[in-house]
CSV table of C-alpha atoms in Angstrom, one decimal:
chain,number,residue,atom,x,y,z
B,56,LEU,CA,75.4,58.3,145.6
B,57,ASN,CA,78.4,59.4,143.5
B,58,ASN,CA,79.2,58.7,139.9
B,59,LYS,CA,81.1,55.5,140.6
B,60,PRO,CA,79.6,52.3,139.2
B,61,ALA,CA,76.9,50.4,141.0
B,62,ILE,CA,78.1,47.1,142.6
B,63,ILE,CA,75.5,44.4,142.1
B,64,LEU,CA,75.7,41.2,144.1
B,65,VAL,CA,73.7,38.5,142.5
B,66,SER,CA,72.2,36.0,145.0
B,67,PRO,CA,75.1,36.3,147.5
B,68,GLN,CA,75.1,33.5,150.1
B,69,LEU,CA,77.0,34.7,153.1
B,70,GLY,CA,76.2,37.9,154.9
B,71,GLU,CA,79.8,38.3,155.9
B,72,ASN,CA,80.8,38.5,152.2
B,73,ILE,CA,78.2,41.2,151.7
B,74,GLY,CA,79.5,43.2,154.6
B,75,MET,CA,83.1,42.9,153.5
B,76,SER,CA,82.2,43.8,150.0
B,77,ALA,CA,80.5,47.0,151.4
B,78,ARG,CA,83.7,47.8,153.3
B,79,ALA,CA,85.8,47.4,150.2
B,80,MET,CA,83.5,49.6,148.2
B,81,LYS,CA,83.8,52.3,150.7
B,82,ASN,CA,87.6,52.0,150.8
B,83,PHE,CA,87.6,53.0,147.2
B,84,GLY,CA,84.8,55.5,147.2
B,85,PHE,CA,81.9,53.4,145.9
B,86,SER,CA,78.5,53.8,147.5
B,87,ASP,CA,75.8,52.3,145.2
B,88,LEU,CA,75.3,48.7,146.6
B,89,ARG,CA,72.5,46.6,145.0
B,90,ILE,CA,71.7,43.1,146.1
B,91,ILE,CA,69.6,40.6,144.2
B,92,SER,CA,67.8,37.9,146.2
B,93,PRO,CA,70.3,37.5,149.1
B,94,ARG,CA,70.1,33.9,150.2
B,95,ASP,CA,69.6,34.6,153.9
B,96,GLY,CA,67.1,37.4,153.6
B,97,TRP,CA,67.5,41.1,154.4
B,98,PRO,CA,68.5,42.8,156.7
B,99,ASN,CA,71.3,40.4,157.6
B,100,ILE,CA,73.1,40.8,160.9
B,101,ASP,CA,76.4,39.2,159.6
B,102,ALA,CA,76.5,41.7,156.8
B,103,ILE,CA,76.1,44.5,159.3
B,104,ASN,CA,78.8,43.1,161.6
B,105,SER,CA,81.4,42.5,158.9
B,106,SER,CA,80.9,45.8,157.2
B,107,VAL,CA,82.9,47.6,160.0
B,108,GLY,CA,82.8,51.3,159.1
B,109,ALA,CA,80.7,50.8,156.0
B,110,VAL,CA,77.3,50.1,157.7
B,111,ASP,CA,75.9,53.1,155.9
B,112,LEU,CA,76.3,51.2,152.6
B,113,ILE,CA,74.6,48.2,154.1
B,114,ASN,CA,71.7,50.3,155.4
B,115,ASN,CA,71.3,52.0,152.0
B,116,ALA,CA,71.7,48.9,149.9
B,117,LYS,CA,68.9,48.4,147.4
B,118,ILE,CA,67.3,44.9,147.4
B,119,PHE,CA,65.9,43.5,144.2
B,120,SER,CA,64.3,40.2,143.1
B,121,SER,CA,65.4,40.3,139.5
B,122,ILE,CA,68.4,41.4,137.6
B,123,GLN,CA,66.2,43.4,135.2
B,124,ASP,CA,65.0,45.6,138.0
B,125,ALA,CA,68.4,45.9,139.5
B,126,ILE,CA,70.0,47.3,136.4
B,127,CYS,CA,67.2,49.3,134.8
B,128,ASP,CA,68.6,52.8,135.4
B,129,LEU,CA,72.2,51.8,134.4
B,130,GLU,CA,73.7,52.3,131.0
B,131,TYR,CA,76.5,49.7,130.7
B,132,ILE,CA,76.9,46.4,132.5
B,133,TYR,CA,80.0,44.3,133.2
B,134,ALA,CA,79.6,40.7,134.4
B,135,THR,CA,82.6,39.6,136.4
B,136,THR,CA,84.1,36.2,136.1
B,137,ALA,CA,87.4,34.6,137.0
B,138,SER,CA,87.1,31.7,134.6
B,139,THR,CA,87.1,31.9,130.9
B,140,ARG,CA,83.7,31.3,129.2
B,141,SER,CA,82.8,30.2,125.8
B,142,MET,CA,80.5,32.9,124.9
B,143,ASN,CA,80.2,35.3,122.0
B,144,LYS,CA,80.6,38.4,124.2
B,145,ARG,CA,83.6,40.6,124.5
B,146,CYS,CA,85.7,40.0,127.5
B,147,ILE,CA,88.0,42.7,129.0
B,148,GLU,CA,90.7,41.9,131.5
B,149,LEU,CA,90.4,43.9,134.7
B,150,SER,CA,93.9,45.2,134.5
B,151,HIS,CA,93.2,46.6,131.1
B,152,LEU,CA,89.9,48.2,132.0
B,153,GLN,CA,89.5,51.7,130.6
B,154,GLU,CA,87.2,54.6,131.5
B,155,GLU,CA,83.7,54.0,130.3
B,156,PRO,CA,81.7,57.3,130.3
B,157,LYS,CA,78.4,55.7,131.1
B,158,LYS,CA,76.4,54.9,134.1
B,159,LEU,CA,78.0,51.5,135.0
B,160,GLY,CA,76.9,48.5,136.9
B,161,ILE,CA,79.1,45.5,137.7
B,162,LEU,CA,77.6,42.1,138.4
B,163,PHE,CA,79.2,39.7,140.9
B,164,GLY,CA,77.9,36.1,141.1
B,165,ARG,CA,77.1,33.9,144.0
B,166,GLU,CA,80.0,32.4,146.0
B,167,ASN,CA,79.7,28.8,144.9
B,168,SER,CA,78.9,29.1,141.3
B,169,GLY,CA,79.3,32.6,140.0
B,170,LEU,CA,76.9,34.0,137.4
B,171,THR,CA,74.8,31.9,135.2
B,172,ASN,CA,75.0,32.3,131.5
B,173,ASN,CA,71.6,33.8,131.6
B,174,GLU,CA,72.7,36.4,134.1
B,175,ILE,CA,75.8,37.2,132.0
B,176,SER,CA,73.5,37.7,129.1
B,177,PHE,CA,72.3,41.0,130.7
B,178,SER,CA,75.8,42.4,130.6
B,179,ASN,CA,77.4,44.4,127.8
B,180,LYS,CA,80.9,42.9,128.4
B,181,ILE,CA,82.5,40.3,130.6
B,182,LEU,CA,85.0,41.6,133.0
B,183,PHE,CA,87.6,39.0,133.5
B,184,ILE,CA,89.6,39.1,136.8
B,185,GLU,CA,92.8,37.4,136.0
B,186,THR,CA,93.8,34.6,138.4
B,187,GLU,CA,95.8,31.4,138.2
B,188,ASP,CA,94.1,28.9,135.9
B,189,ASP,CA,94.1,26.1,138.4
B,190,PHE,CA,92.9,28.2,141.4
B,191,SER,CA,90.5,30.8,140.1
B,192,SER,CA,87.9,30.8,142.7
B,193,LEU,CA,88.0,34.3,144.3
B,194,ASN,CA,86.3,35.2,147.6
B,195,LEU,CA,83.4,37.4,146.6
B,196,SER,CA,84.6,40.4,148.6
B,197,HIS,CA,88.0,40.0,147.1
B,198,ALA,CA,86.6,40.2,143.7
B,199,VAL,CA,84.6,43.4,144.7
B,200,ALA,CA,87.8,44.9,146.2
B,201,LEU,CA,89.9,44.2,143.1
B,202,ALA,CA,87.3,45.7,140.8
B,203,CYS,CA,86.6,48.8,143.0
B,204,TYR,CA,90.3,49.4,143.4
B,205,LYS,CA,91.1,49.2,139.7
B,206,ILE,CA,88.2,51.5,138.8
B,207,SER,CA,89.0,54.0,141.5
B,208,ARG,CA,92.5,54.2,139.9
B,209,ILE,CA,90.9,55.0,136.6
B,210,TYR,CA,88.8,57.7,138.1
B,211,GLU,CA,91.6,59.2,140.2
B,212,THR,CA,94.0,61.6,138.7
B,213,HIS,CA,97.4,61.2,140.0
B,214,LYS,CA,97.5,62.5,143.5
B,215,ILE,CA,100.6,64.1,144.9
B,216,PHE,CA,101.8,62.6,148.1
B,217,SER,CA,101.2,64.6,151.2
B,218,THR,CA,104.2,63.1,153.0
B,219,GLN,CA,106.3,65.7,154.6
B,220,TYR,CA,109.8,65.3,153.3
B,221,GLU,CA,112.8,66.6,155.3
B,222,GLU,CA,115.2,69.0,153.7
B,223,SER,CA,117.2,67.0,151.2
B,224,ALA,CA,120.9,66.5,151.4
B,225,THR,CA,122.7,68.0,148.4
B,226,CYS,CA,125.3,66.1,146.4
B,227,GLN,CA,127.8,68.3,148.1
B,228,ASP,CA,126.6,67.3,151.5
B,229,LEU,CA,127.1,63.7,150.6
B,230,ASN,CA,130.5,64.3,149.0
B,231,HIS,CA,131.7,66.1,152.1
B,232,TYR,CA,130.5,63.3,154.1
B,233,LEU,CA,132.3,60.7,151.9
B,234,ASN,CA,135.5,62.6,152.0
B,235,TYR,CA,135.3,62.8,155.8
B,236,LEU,CA,134.6,59.0,155.8
B,237,GLU,CA,137.6,58.4,153.6
B,238,LYS,CA,139.9,60.6,155.7
B,239,THR,CA,138.8,58.8,158.8
B,240,LEU,CA,139.3,55.4,157.2
B,241,ASP,CA,142.8,56.5,156.1
B,242,LYS,CA,143.7,56.5,159.8
B,243,THR,CA,142.8,52.8,160.0
B,244,ASN,CA,144.1,49.9,158.0
B,245,PHE,CA,140.9,49.8,155.9
B,246,PHE,CA,142.7,50.7,152.7
B,247,LYS,CA,145.6,48.4,153.5
B,248,ILE,CA,145.9,47.1,149.9
B,249,SER,CA,146.8,50.4,148.3
B,250,GLU,CA,146.1,49.2,144.7
B,251,LYS,CA,142.5,48.6,145.6
B,252,ARG,CA,142.0,51.9,147.4
B,253,GLU,CA,140.3,53.7,144.5
B,254,LEU,CA,138.0,50.8,143.7
B,255,MET,CA,137.0,50.5,147.4
B,256,ILE,CA,136.2,54.2,147.6
B,257,ARG,CA,134.1,53.9,144.5
B,258,ASN,CA,132.3,50.9,146.0
B,259,ILE,CA,131.5,53.0,149.1
B,260,ARG,CA,130.2,55.8,147.0
B,261,ASN,CA,128.0,53.5,145.1
B,262,ILE,CA,126.5,52.3,148.3
B,263,PHE,CA,125.7,55.8,149.7
B,264,THR,CA,124.4,57.2,146.4
B,265,LYS,CA,121.8,54.5,146.4
B,266,ILE,CA,120.1,55.9,149.4
B,267,ASP,CA,117.0,57.6,148.0
B,268,ASP,CA,116.1,61.0,149.3
B,269,LEU,CA,118.9,61.3,151.9
B,270,SER,CA,118.1,64.3,154.1
B,271,LYS,CA,120.4,66.7,155.9
B,272,THR,CA,119.3,65.2,159.2
B,273,GLU,CA,120.2,61.8,158.0
B,274,ILE,CA,123.6,62.9,156.8
B,275,ASN,CA,124.2,64.3,160.3
B,276,ILE,CA,123.3,60.9,161.7
B,277,LEU,CA,125.9,59.3,159.4
B,278,TYR,CA,128.5,61.8,160.6
B,279,GLY,CA,127.6,61.0,164.1
B,280,ILE,CA,128.2,57.3,163.5
B,281,ILE,CA,131.7,57.8,162.2
B,282,LYS,CA,132.6,60.3,164.9
B,283,ALA,CA,131.3,57.9,167.5
B,284,LEU,CA,133.3,55.0,166.1
B,285,ASP,CA,136.4,57.1,165.5
B,286,LYS,CA,136.6,58.0,169.2
B,287,GLU,CA,136.9,54.4,170.2
F,146,LEU,CA,108.2,28.1,146.2
F,147,ASN,CA,108.2,30.1,143.0
F,148,ASN,CA,109.9,33.5,142.3
F,149,LYS,CA,106.9,35.5,143.4
F,150,PRO,CA,107.4,37.8,146.5
F,151,ALA,CA,107.1,36.5,150.0
F,152,ILE,CA,104.0,37.7,151.8
F,153,ILE,CA,104.8,38.5,155.4
F,154,LEU,CA,102.0,39.0,157.9
F,155,VAL,CA,103.2,40.9,160.9
F,156,SER,CA,101.3,39.9,164.1
F,157,PRO,CA,98.0,39.2,162.4
F,158,GLN,CA,95.1,38.9,164.9
F,159,LEU,CA,92.4,36.9,163.2
F,160,GLY,CA,93.0,33.4,161.9
F,161,GLU,CA,90.3,34.0,159.3
F,162,ASN,CA,92.2,36.8,157.8
F,163,ILE,CA,95.3,34.6,157.6
F,164,GLY,CA,93.3,31.9,155.8
F,165,MET,CA,91.7,34.4,153.4
F,166,SER,CA,95.1,35.9,152.7
F,167,ALA,CA,96.5,32.5,151.8
F,168,ARG,CA,93.6,31.9,149.5
F,169,ALA,CA,94.2,35.3,147.7
F,170,MET,CA,97.9,34.5,147.4
F,171,LYS,CA,97.1,31.2,145.7
F,172,ASN,CA,94.6,32.9,143.4
F,173,PHE,CA,97.5,34.9,142.0
F,174,GLY,CA,100.2,32.3,142.1
F,175,PHE,CA,102.0,33.3,145.3
F,176,SER,CA,103.2,30.6,147.7
F,177,ASP,CA,105.7,32.0,150.2
F,178,LEU,CA,103.6,32.9,153.3
F,179,ARG,CA,105.5,34.0,156.4
F,180,ILE,CA,103.8,35.0,159.6
F,181,ILE,CA,105.4,36.9,162.5
F,182,SER,CA,104.0,36.2,165.9
F,183,PRO,CA,100.3,35.4,165.1
F,184,ARG,CA,98.2,36.6,168.0
F,185,ASP,CA,96.3,33.4,168.5
F,186,GLY,CA,99.2,31.0,168.1
F,187,TRP,CA,99.9,28.4,165.5
F,188,PRO,CA,98.5,26.3,164.0
F,189,ASN,CA,95.2,28.1,163.9
F,190,ILE,CA,91.9,26.3,163.0
F,191,ASP,CA,90.2,29.5,161.7
F,192,ALA,CA,93.1,30.0,159.3
F,193,ILE,CA,92.8,26.5,158.0
F,194,ASN,CA,89.0,26.7,157.6
F,195,SER,CA,89.0,30.0,155.8
F,196,SER,CA,91.8,29.2,153.4
F,197,VAL,CA,89.4,27.0,151.4
F,198,GLY,CA,91.6,25.4,148.7
F,199,ALA,CA,94.8,27.1,149.9
F,200,VAL,CA,95.4,25.0,153.0
F,201,ASP,CA,98.7,23.9,151.5
F,202,LEU,CA,99.9,27.5,151.9
F,203,ILE,CA,98.7,27.5,155.5
F,204,ASN,CA,100.5,24.2,156.2
F,205,ASN,CA,103.7,25.5,154.6
F,206,ALA,CA,103.6,28.9,156.3
F,207,LYS,CA,106.8,29.8,158.1
F,208,ILE,CA,106.3,31.2,161.6
F,209,PHE,CA,108.8,33.7,163.0
F,210,SER,CA,109.1,35.7,166.2
F,211,SER,CA,111.0,38.7,164.7
F,212,ILE,CA,110.9,40.7,161.5
F,213,GLN,CA,114.7,40.3,161.2
F,214,ASP,CA,114.5,36.5,161.0
F,215,ALA,CA,111.5,36.7,158.7
F,216,ILE,CA,113.2,38.8,156.0
F,217,CYS,CA,116.8,37.6,156.3
F,218,ASP,CA,117.0,35.8,153.0
F,219,LEU,CA,115.1,38.5,151.0
F,220,GLU,CA,116.7,41.3,149.1
F,221,TYR,CA,114.1,44.1,148.9
F,222,ILE,CA,111.2,44.8,151.3
F,223,TYR,CA,108.1,46.8,150.8
F,224,ALA,CA,106.0,47.9,153.8
F,225,THR,CA,102.3,48.3,152.9
F,226,THR,CA,100.2,51.1,154.3
F,227,ALA,CA,96.9,52.7,153.3
F,228,SER,CA,97.5,55.9,155.1
F,229,THR,CA,100.2,58.5,154.4
F,230,ARG,CA,103.1,58.6,156.8
F,231,SER,CA,105.5,61.4,157.6
F,232,MET,CA,108.6,59.4,157.0
F,233,ASN,CA,111.7,60.1,154.9
F,234,LYS,CA,111.3,56.9,152.9
F,235,ARG,CA,110.2,56.6,149.3
F,236,CYS,CA,106.6,55.7,148.8
F,237,ILE,CA,105.3,54.0,145.7
F,238,GLU,CA,101.6,53.7,144.9
F,239,LEU,CA,100.5,50.1,144.3
F,240,SER,CA,99.0,51.0,140.9
F,241,HIS,CA,102.4,52.3,139.8
F,242,LEU,CA,104.4,49.4,141.0
F,243,GLN,CA,107.0,48.3,138.6
F,244,GLU,CA,109.0,45.1,138.3
F,245,GLU,CA,111.8,44.8,140.8
F,246,PRO,CA,114.4,42.2,139.9
F,247,LYS,CA,115.1,41.2,143.4
F,248,LYS,CA,113.9,38.7,145.9
F,249,LEU,CA,111.0,40.6,147.3
F,250,GLY,CA,109.1,40.5,150.6
F,251,ILE,CA,106.0,42.5,151.4
F,252,LEU,CA,105.1,43.4,154.9
F,253,PHE,CA,101.4,43.6,156.0
F,254,GLY,CA,100.6,45.0,159.4
F,255,ARG,CA,98.2,43.9,162.1
F,256,GLU,CA,94.5,44.4,161.5
F,257,ASN,CA,93.9,47.1,164.1
F,258,SER,CA,97.0,49.3,163.8
F,259,GLY,CA,99.0,48.3,160.7
F,260,LEU,CA,102.8,48.4,160.9
F,261,THR,CA,104.8,50.3,163.5
F,262,ASN,CA,107.3,52.9,162.4
F,263,ASN,CA,110.0,50.5,163.7
F,264,GLU,CA,108.7,47.7,161.5
F,265,ILE,CA,108.5,50.0,158.5
F,266,SER,CA,112.2,50.9,159.1
F,267,PHE,CA,113.1,47.4,157.9
F,268,SER,CA,111.6,48.1,154.5
F,269,ASN,CA,113.3,49.7,151.5
F,270,LYS,CA,110.2,51.4,150.3
F,271,ILE,CA,106.6,52.0,151.4
F,272,LEU,CA,104.0,50.5,149.2
F,273,PHE,CA,100.9,52.7,149.4
F,274,ILE,CA,97.6,51.1,148.6
F,275,GLU,CA,95.5,54.0,147.5
F,276,THR,CA,92.1,54.3,149.3
F,277,GLU,CA,89.7,57.0,150.1
F,278,ASP,CA,91.3,59.4,152.6
F,279,ASP,CA,88.4,59.2,155.0
F,280,PHE,CA,88.0,55.4,154.9
F,281,SER,CA,91.4,53.9,154.4
F,282,SER,CA,91.2,50.9,156.7
F,283,LEU,CA,91.4,47.9,154.5
F,284,ASN,CA,90.7,44.4,155.5
F,285,LEU,CA,94.0,42.5,155.8
F,286,SER,CA,93.1,39.9,153.3
F,287,HIS,CA,91.9,42.6,150.9
F,288,ALA,CA,95.2,44.3,151.1
F,289,VAL,CA,97.0,41.0,150.4
F,290,ALA,CA,94.7,40.3,147.5
F,291,LEU,CA,95.2,43.7,145.9
F,292,ALA,CA,99.0,43.5,146.2
F,293,CYS,CA,99.2,40.0,144.9
F,294,TYR,CA,96.8,40.8,142.0
F,295,LYS,CA,98.8,43.8,140.9
F,296,ILE,CA,102.2,42.0,141.2
F,297,SER,CA,100.8,39.0,139.3
F,298,ARG,CA,99.9,41.4,136.5
F,299,ILE,CA,103.4,42.8,136.4
F,300,TYR,CA,104.9,39.3,136.1
F,301,GLU,CA,102.3,38.3,133.5
F,302,THR,CA,102.8,41.4,131.3
F,303,HIS,CA,106.5,40.6,131.1
F,304,LYS,CA,105.7,37.0,130.2
F,305,ILE,CA,103.4,38.0,127.3
F,306,PHE,CA,105.2,41.1,126.1
F,307,SER,CA,108.8,39.8,126.0
F,308,THR,CA,108.9,40.9,122.4
F,309,GLN,CA,112.1,41.8,120.7
F,310,TYR,CA,112.5,45.5,120.9
F,311,GLU,CA,114.0,47.4,118.1
F,312,GLU,CA,117.3,49.3,118.6
F,313,SER,CA,116.4,52.4,120.7
F,314,ALA,CA,116.9,55.9,119.4
F,315,THR,CA,119.5,57.8,121.5
F,316,CYS,CA,118.9,61.3,122.8
F,317,GLN,CA,121.3,62.4,120.1
F,318,ASP,CA,119.2,60.8,117.4
F,319,LEU,CA,116.2,62.7,118.7
F,320,ASN,CA,118.1,66.0,118.9
F,321,HIS,CA,119.4,65.7,115.4
F,322,TYR,CA,116.0,65.0,114.2
F,323,LEU,CA,114.5,68.0,116.1
F,324,ASN,CA,117.2,70.3,114.7
F,325,TYR,CA,116.4,69.0,111.3
F,326,LEU,CA,112.8,69.7,111.9
F,327,GLU,CA,113.5,73.2,113.2
F,328,LYS,CA,115.7,74.0,110.2
F,329,THR,CA,113.0,72.8,107.9
F,330,LEU,CA,110.3,74.7,109.6
F,331,ASP,CA,112.5,77.9,109.4
F,332,LYS,CA,112.0,77.8,105.6
F,333,THR,CA,108.2,78.0,106.2
F,334,ASN,CA,106.3,80.7,108.1
F,335,PHE,CA,105.7,78.3,111.0
F,336,PHE,CA,107.8,80.6,113.3
F,337,LYS,CA,106.2,83.7,112.0
F,338,ILE,CA,105.9,85.4,115.4
F,339,SER,CA,109.6,85.5,116.2
F,340,GLU,CA,109.2,86.2,119.9
F,341,LYS,CA,107.4,82.9,120.3
F,342,ARG,CA,110.0,80.9,118.4
F,343,GLU,CA,111.8,79.6,121.4
F,344,LEU,CA,108.6,78.7,123.2
F,345,MET,CA,107.3,76.9,120.2
F,346,ILE,CA,110.5,74.9,119.8
F,347,ARG,CA,110.3,73.9,123.4
F,348,ASN,CA,106.7,72.8,122.9
F,349,ILE,CA,107.7,70.6,120.0
F,350,ARG,CA,110.5,69.1,122.0
F,351,ASN,CA,108.1,68.3,124.8
F,352,ILE,CA,105.9,66.5,122.4
F,353,PHE,CA,108.6,64.3,120.9
F,354,THR,CA,110.3,63.5,124.1
F,355,LYS,CA,107.0,62.0,125.4
F,356,ILE,CA,107.3,59.2,122.8
F,357,ASP,CA,108.3,56.2,124.9
F,358,ASP,CA,110.8,53.7,123.5
F,359,LEU,CA,111.4,55.6,120.2
F,360,SER,CA,113.5,53.4,118.0
F,361,LYS,CA,116.0,54.2,115.3
F,362,THR,CA,113.6,52.8,112.8
F,363,GLU,CA,110.8,55.1,114.0
F,364,ILE,CA,113.1,58.1,113.9
F,365,ASN,CA,113.8,57.3,110.3
F,366,ILE,CA,110.1,57.2,109.6
F,367,LEU,CA,109.7,60.7,111.2
F,368,TYR,CA,112.5,62.0,109.0
F,369,GLY,CA,110.8,60.5,106.1
F,370,ILE,CA,107.6,62.4,106.9
F,371,ILE,CA,109.3,65.7,107.0
F,372,LYS,CA,111.3,65.1,103.9
F,373,ALA,CA,108.2,64.0,102.1
F,374,LEU,CA,106.3,67.2,103.2
F,375,ASP,CA,109.3,69.4,102.5
F,376,LYS,CA,109.4,68.4,98.9
F,377,GLU,CA,105.8,69.5,98.2
């Protein structure tokens, strides 16, 4: 188990949602899965089958019969909801969630009715997953995925992309290319209205300068296109 | 159809994932569902059953046989991926996605193999959904839910925070201020180790340039602070 929050499913009904929740947890580096009173008992073959590569989380899931037992070692509890509640408890929107330097647990309610007010009372804060007001019922595993994703972003320091970029074209490379293009177009009737020549050249430049991260290889391809057309 | 991006599922395999994607779209106010060559044909009873309250999106989904046809009316395309690609195309992380004032479409690949490089070539940018490196395979509907959630937050923020901004400070305003600060500090023993003067000035500059959206009013406040301290 790592230091990521515990994900606590409260009386989930469908094994498939448990499995898909486990998969989403693993996608974002979570490993501590706790389940309170799963409706269809435990182990659950649907949970195993739908967990895909996260069957280790299913096998290591801890099963409890009460919320008290499930959260006893944790330090701070969020109760998720997608609908607003009249309750004198602070509510934080998922998109505004900040780092909380405590041992966290996050409660997710049953598919058909969410968490009861009694269950929410065990939480320190309500974690509100923002949805459309008139269609707020999230699939359980979607709610887990959203919370795990957001929290993983809080934990993660900005990672540099490992994409291998090609050698970039310089501005000079592009200018040479555009001059070549212009010269080639001069041989055609492209610039036939001479007053508009300058404007047209600028328009062309504006198009090509909007190509992000143009590489030398790509410039050569662009040259190749003109040369090919010019020979016709 | 509203102004939210089109969600384009490229050759999805399981009807259930299509239905759950539609449900997630509706959770976050999306309505434009487009499907390219669904493996099991169309209509698909599993898609209908798993969409729960979003069957209207399933019924209104547009079916295409090519990516070209599916995107022809759109202005800017993101191709989602959860693994890094060696491709000379700009990649933006989902968590850093910004507003894009164009008619957007987002491509999601097939469950078992994602998008092909050819399919990605139709996109303007790659949208990278950050996952664990060693378990990056997201359920299709989870990927849709994450993207729709994040984008709904971008739209929402703009709705709420359409405050009237103050007139921005220019770079010149800031430079004048920093020169004034430097001149004022010269009268003190702040730059007492003369070899470090230049470095220190640079450090100061780095602090003040990190203030986002500095306004003229705020610059005047900063002036006021120095002037006040200088008089002591």
